[in-house]
Tab-separated table of C-alpha atoms in Angstrom:
chain	number	residue	atom	x	y	z
A	1	PHE	CA	-81.475	-50.316	52.482
A	2	TYR	CA	-81.435	-46.601	53.337
A	3	GLY	CA	-78.386	-47.086	55.548
A	4	TYR	CA	-76.583	-48.818	52.691
A	5	LEU	CA	-77.583	-46.047	50.259
A	6	TRP	CA	-76.352	-43.391	52.691
A	7	CYS	CA	-72.931	-45.100	52.901
A	8	ILE	CA	-72.625	-45.204	49.095
A	9	LEU	CA	-73.483	-41.515	48.812
A	10	GLN	CA	-70.916	-40.636	51.466
A	11	ILE	CA	-68.188	-42.561	49.662
A	12	GLN	CA	-69.035	-40.824	46.373
A	13	HIS	CA	-68.963	-37.471	48.127
A	14	TYR	CA	-65.545	-38.018	49.689
A	15	ALA	CA	-64.145	-39.488	46.499
A	16	CYS	CA	-64.851	-36.152	44.802
A	17	LEU	CA	-62.604	-34.295	47.253
A	18	PRO	CA	-58.929	-34.239	46.119
A	19	SER	CA	-57.637	-34.052	49.698
A	20	LEU	CA	-59.483	-37.226	50.680
A	21	ARG	CA	-59.629	-39.098	47.398
A	22	GLN	CA	-55.975	-40.160	47.625
A	23	SER	CA	-56.798	-42.557	50.477
A	24	PHE	CA	-58.918	-44.613	48.068
A	25	PHE	CA	-55.910	-45.255	45.773
A	26	MET	CA	-53.229	-47.867	46.169
A	27	SER	CA	-49.995	-46.058	45.359
A	28	TYR	CA	-46.694	-47.591	44.280
A	29	CYS	CA	-43.495	-46.821	46.127
A	30	ILE	CA	-41.058	-44.881	43.945
A	31	ASN	CA	-38.079	-46.746	45.411
A	32	PRO	CA	-36.805	-49.011	42.563
A	33	GLU	CA	-35.778	-51.615	45.145
A	34	CYS	CA	-39.288	-51.751	46.603
A	35	HIS	CA	-42.306	-50.734	44.444
A	36	TYR	CA	-44.657	-51.842	47.239
A	37	GLN	CA	-48.311	-50.789	46.951
A	38	SER	CA	-50.104	-49.051	49.799
A	39	ASN	CA	-52.832	-46.481	50.466
A	40	GLU	CA	-50.809	-44.893	53.264
A	41	ASN	CA	-48.718	-41.726	53.047
A	42	PHE	CA	-45.469	-43.647	53.564
A	43	CYS	CA	-44.359	-47.032	52.293
A	44	PRO	CA	-44.727	-49.556	55.144
A	45	ILE	CA	-41.756	-51.535	53.766
A	46	CYS	CA	-39.001	-48.976	53.153
A	47	GLY	CA	-40.493	-45.797	54.652
A	48	THR	CA	-40.350	-43.729	51.449
A	49	THR	CA	-43.056	-41.104	51.044
A	50	LEU	CA	-45.797	-42.154	48.631
A	51	GLN	CA	-46.728	-38.541	47.891
A	52	ILE	CA	-43.844	-37.334	45.741
A	53	LYS	CA	-43.095	-33.616	46.210
A	54	GLY	CA	-46.244	-33.514	48.322
A	55	ARG	CA	-48.505	-34.025	45.295
A	56	TYR	CA	-47.770	-36.952	42.934
A	57	ARG	CA	-48.970	-40.484	43.760
A	58	LEU	CA	-47.880	-43.371	41.515
A	59	ILE	CA	-51.102	-45.132	40.487
A	60	ARG	CA	-49.976	-47.781	38.001
A	61	PRO	CA	-46.941	-48.703	35.899
A	62	LEU	CA	-47.269	-47.990	32.180
A	63	ARG	CA	-44.522	-50.493	31.391
A	64	GLU	CA	-43.621	-53.808	32.955
A	65	LEU	CA	-41.731	-53.055	36.172
A	66	ASN	CA	-37.982	-53.719	36.179
A	67	LYS	CA	-38.017	-54.640	32.487
A	68	SER	CA	-35.834	-51.636	31.653
A	69	PRO	CA	-32.550	-51.176	33.539
A	70	TYR	CA	-32.806	-47.431	32.993
A	71	ILE	CA	-36.309	-45.965	33.317
A	72	GLU	CA	-39.660	-46.731	34.942
A	73	VAL	CA	-42.848	-45.034	33.712
A	74	PHE	CA	-45.940	-44.597	35.869
A	75	GLU	CA	-49.329	-42.968	35.635
A	76	VAL	CA	-49.639	-40.543	38.540
A	77	GLU	CA	-52.434	-38.665	40.210
A	78	ASP	CA	-51.869	-34.968	40.839
A	79	LYS	CA	-54.744	-33.288	42.676
A	80	GLY	CA	-57.335	-35.271	40.726
A	81	GLU	CA	-55.559	-35.045	37.369
A	82	ARG	CA	-53.801	-37.985	35.724
A	83	LYS	CA	-50.285	-37.428	34.388
A	84	VAL	CA	-47.199	-39.486	33.535
A	85	ILE	CA	-43.926	-39.617	35.428
A	86	LYS	CA	-40.705	-40.989	33.959
A	87	ILE	CA	-38.217	-42.068	36.622
A	88	LEU	CA	-34.554	-42.491	35.773
A	89	LYS	CA	-33.095	-45.166	38.045
A	90	SER	CA	-29.803	-45.643	36.191
A	91	LYS	CA	-26.569	-43.824	37.027
A	92	ASP	CA	-25.367	-44.096	33.431
A	93	LYS	CA	-24.118	-40.637	32.402
A	94	THR	CA	-25.218	-41.005	28.778
A	95	VAL	CA	-28.755	-41.989	29.759
A	96	LEU	CA	-28.880	-39.109	32.254
A	97	ARG	CA	-27.784	-36.670	29.530
A	98	LEU	CA	-30.557	-37.883	27.211
A	99	PHE	CA	-33.103	-37.706	30.034
A	100	ARG	CA	-32.189	-34.103	30.805
A	101	ARG	CA	-32.280	-33.260	27.116
A	102	GLU	CA	-35.849	-34.556	26.825
A	103	ALA	CA	-36.929	-32.301	29.694
A	104	GLU	CA	-35.191	-29.315	28.093
A	105	VAL	CA	-36.776	-30.018	24.701
A	106	LEU	CA	-40.307	-30.340	26.106
A	107	LYS	CA	-39.888	-27.039	27.943
A	108	THR	CA	-38.813	-25.399	24.688
A	109	ILE	CA	-41.652	-26.520	22.408
A	110	ALA	CA	-45.301	-25.552	22.879
A	111	HIS	CA	-47.565	-27.427	20.472
A	112	GLN	CA	-50.751	-29.482	20.766
A	113	GLY	CA	-48.951	-32.372	19.068
A	114	ILE	CA	-46.207	-32.536	21.728
A	115	PRO	CA	-46.703	-33.495	25.403
A	116	LYS	CA	-46.693	-30.631	27.887
A	117	ILE	CA	-44.251	-30.739	30.772
A	118	ASP	CA	-45.356	-29.731	34.269
A	119	PRO	CA	-43.981	-26.460	35.667
A	120	GLN	CA	-40.948	-27.630	37.668
A	121	GLY	CA	-41.784	-31.030	36.151
A	122	TYR	CA	-38.128	-32.050	36.128
A	123	PHE	CA	-36.759	-32.707	39.600
A	124	ILE	CA	-34.503	-34.976	41.632
A	125	PHE	CA	-36.062	-37.204	44.294
A	126	ASN	CA	-33.662	-38.086	47.106
A	127	GLU	CA	-35.973	-38.965	49.980
A	128	ILE	CA	-35.457	-42.733	50.172
A	129	PRO	CA	-34.648	-43.506	53.829
A	130	LYS	CA	-31.153	-44.831	54.578
A	131	SER	CA	-30.132	-44.331	50.958
A	132	GLU	CA	-28.136	-41.733	49.045
A	133	ARG	CA	-29.799	-42.745	45.805
A	134	GLN	CA	-31.063	-39.920	43.588
A	135	LEU	CA	-33.892	-40.457	41.126
A	136	HIS	CA	-34.265	-37.997	38.265
A	137	CYS	CA	-37.979	-37.511	37.511
A	138	LEU	CA	-39.930	-35.965	34.645
A	139	VAL	CA	-43.684	-35.281	34.911
A	140	ILE	CA	-45.533	-34.743	31.642
A	141	GLU	CA	-49.038	-34.621	30.240
A	142	LYS	CA	-50.813	-37.976	29.978
A	143	ILE	CA	-51.826	-38.608	26.368
A	144	GLU	CA	-55.004	-40.672	26.111
A	145	GLY	CA	-55.210	-43.220	23.319
A	146	GLN	CA	-52.753	-45.710	21.828
A	147	ASP	CA	-49.607	-45.519	19.774
A	148	LEU	CA	-49.755	-46.132	16.018
A	149	GLU	CA	-47.908	-49.418	16.324
A	150	GLN	CA	-50.686	-50.787	18.545
A	151	PHE	CA	-53.393	-49.208	16.389
A	152	LEU	CA	-52.077	-50.611	13.100
A	153	GLN	CA	-51.844	-54.114	14.527
A	154	LYS	CA	-55.614	-54.052	15.009
A	155	HIS	CA	-56.882	-51.736	12.250
A	156	LYS	CA	-54.689	-52.098	9.168
A	157	PRO	CA	-54.952	-51.345	6.376
A	158	ILE	CA	-55.938	-47.712	6.923
A	159	SER	CA	-57.715	-45.603	4.326
A	160	GLU	CA	-55.940	-43.198	1.985
A	161	ARG	CA	-57.818	-40.311	3.604
A	162	GLU	CA	-56.616	-41.342	7.062
A	163	ALA	CA	-53.019	-41.748	5.878
A	164	ILE	CA	-53.018	-38.265	4.330
A	165	ASP	CA	-54.501	-36.764	7.504
A	166	TRP	CA	-51.767	-38.371	9.621
A	167	LEU	CA	-49.033	-37.136	7.274
A	168	LYS	CA	-50.379	-33.584	7.414
A	169	GLN	CA	-50.502	-33.665	11.200
A	170	LEU	CA	-46.967	-35.054	11.497
A	171	THR	CA	-45.656	-32.489	9.020
A	172	ASN	CA	-47.181	-29.737	11.134
A	173	ILE	CA	-45.669	-31.148	14.347
A	174	LEU	CA	-42.220	-31.625	12.812
A	175	ASP	CA	-42.317	-28.141	11.329
A	176	ARG	CA	-42.700	-26.800	14.859
A	177	VAL	CA	-39.862	-29.012	16.099
A	178	HIS	CA	-37.550	-27.878	13.289
A	179	GLN	CA	-38.451	-24.226	13.899
A	180	LYS	CA	-36.857	-24.711	17.319
A	181	LYS	CA	-33.703	-26.031	15.604
A	182	LEU	CA	-34.290	-29.603	16.773
A	183	PHE	CA	-34.233	-33.078	15.242
A	184	HIS	CA	-36.403	-35.770	16.874
A	185	ARG	CA	-34.264	-38.647	15.480
A	186	ASP	CA	-36.556	-41.494	16.573
A	187	ILE	CA	-39.780	-41.154	14.582
A	188	LYS	CA	-41.595	-44.494	14.439
A	189	PRO	CA	-45.183	-45.718	14.985
A	190	ALA	CA	-44.470	-46.590	18.639
A	191	ASN	CA	-43.530	-42.945	19.306
A	192	ILE	CA	-46.685	-41.468	17.795
A	193	MET	CA	-49.824	-41.448	19.933
A	194	LEU	CA	-53.304	-41.445	18.399
A	195	LYS	CA	-55.821	-39.689	20.635
A	196	PRO	CA	-59.539	-40.612	20.686
A	197	ASP	CA	-60.328	-37.438	18.707
A	198	GLY	CA	-58.001	-38.500	15.876
A	199	LYS	CA	-55.204	-36.070	16.747
A	200	LEU	CA	-51.592	-37.264	16.758
A	201	VAL	CA	-48.972	-36.543	19.413
A	202	LEU	CA	-45.248	-37.124	18.937
A	203	ILE	CA	-43.606	-38.527	22.090
A	204	ASP	CA	-40.204	-39.659	23.421
A	205	PHE	CA	-37.771	-36.827	22.762
A	206	GLY	CA	-34.910	-38.553	24.559
A	207	ALA	CA	-32.899	-38.954	21.347
A	208	ALA	CA	-33.580	-35.417	20.072
A	209	ARG	CA	-30.637	-33.182	19.149
A	210	TRP	CA	-30.165	-29.512	18.548
A	211	VAL	CA	-29.298	-28.607	14.965
A	212	THR	CA	-25.633	-27.674	14.659
A	213	GLU	CA	-23.305	-27.251	11.717
A	214	THR	CA	-21.789	-30.651	12.591
A	215	VAL	CA	-25.175	-32.397	12.548
A	216	VAL	CA	-26.262	-30.685	9.334
């Protein structure tokens, strides 16, 4: 019994150390042609590093893999902290332009109702062995909770008080966005996250545009 207890305590101890904890996680390969899971430092199938930029490990997909021809979204671990990485796998120039715009917008706006982007959170990954493929990546804050589309499917109708609170929060967020001379252009329940504390976060700025005389 005491030997068994000692082993459990040792595992808990090592799991608390960021440098060792990664070995307990099965990480996904970032290679869109692979996506193999392993707890090694390199994918045993294609040889791609599983520790992106020496820090990010892909823990689980947040969307069904290969459902989108353009982007994959994963939850990642970064030194014990959970974040989100969006990976552009398409070579489409229009999609790439929108992807870069989202990164630029998130760097521009600082607000509790908008996801934070990692410092140097936009980068190009080109370390897939025997491949010239380049993956544009964007690492942002992981927002806990569920989007309003999911929430309303389970909890409608909402109270008048709750509706007014949401409208006030969204007005405040959009005021900040418009102060930066930006339009979001894709406001819908699926793009609004509801955190456990009741706070709202506006996500998906891929369709955002800067305000110009033409747009106005």
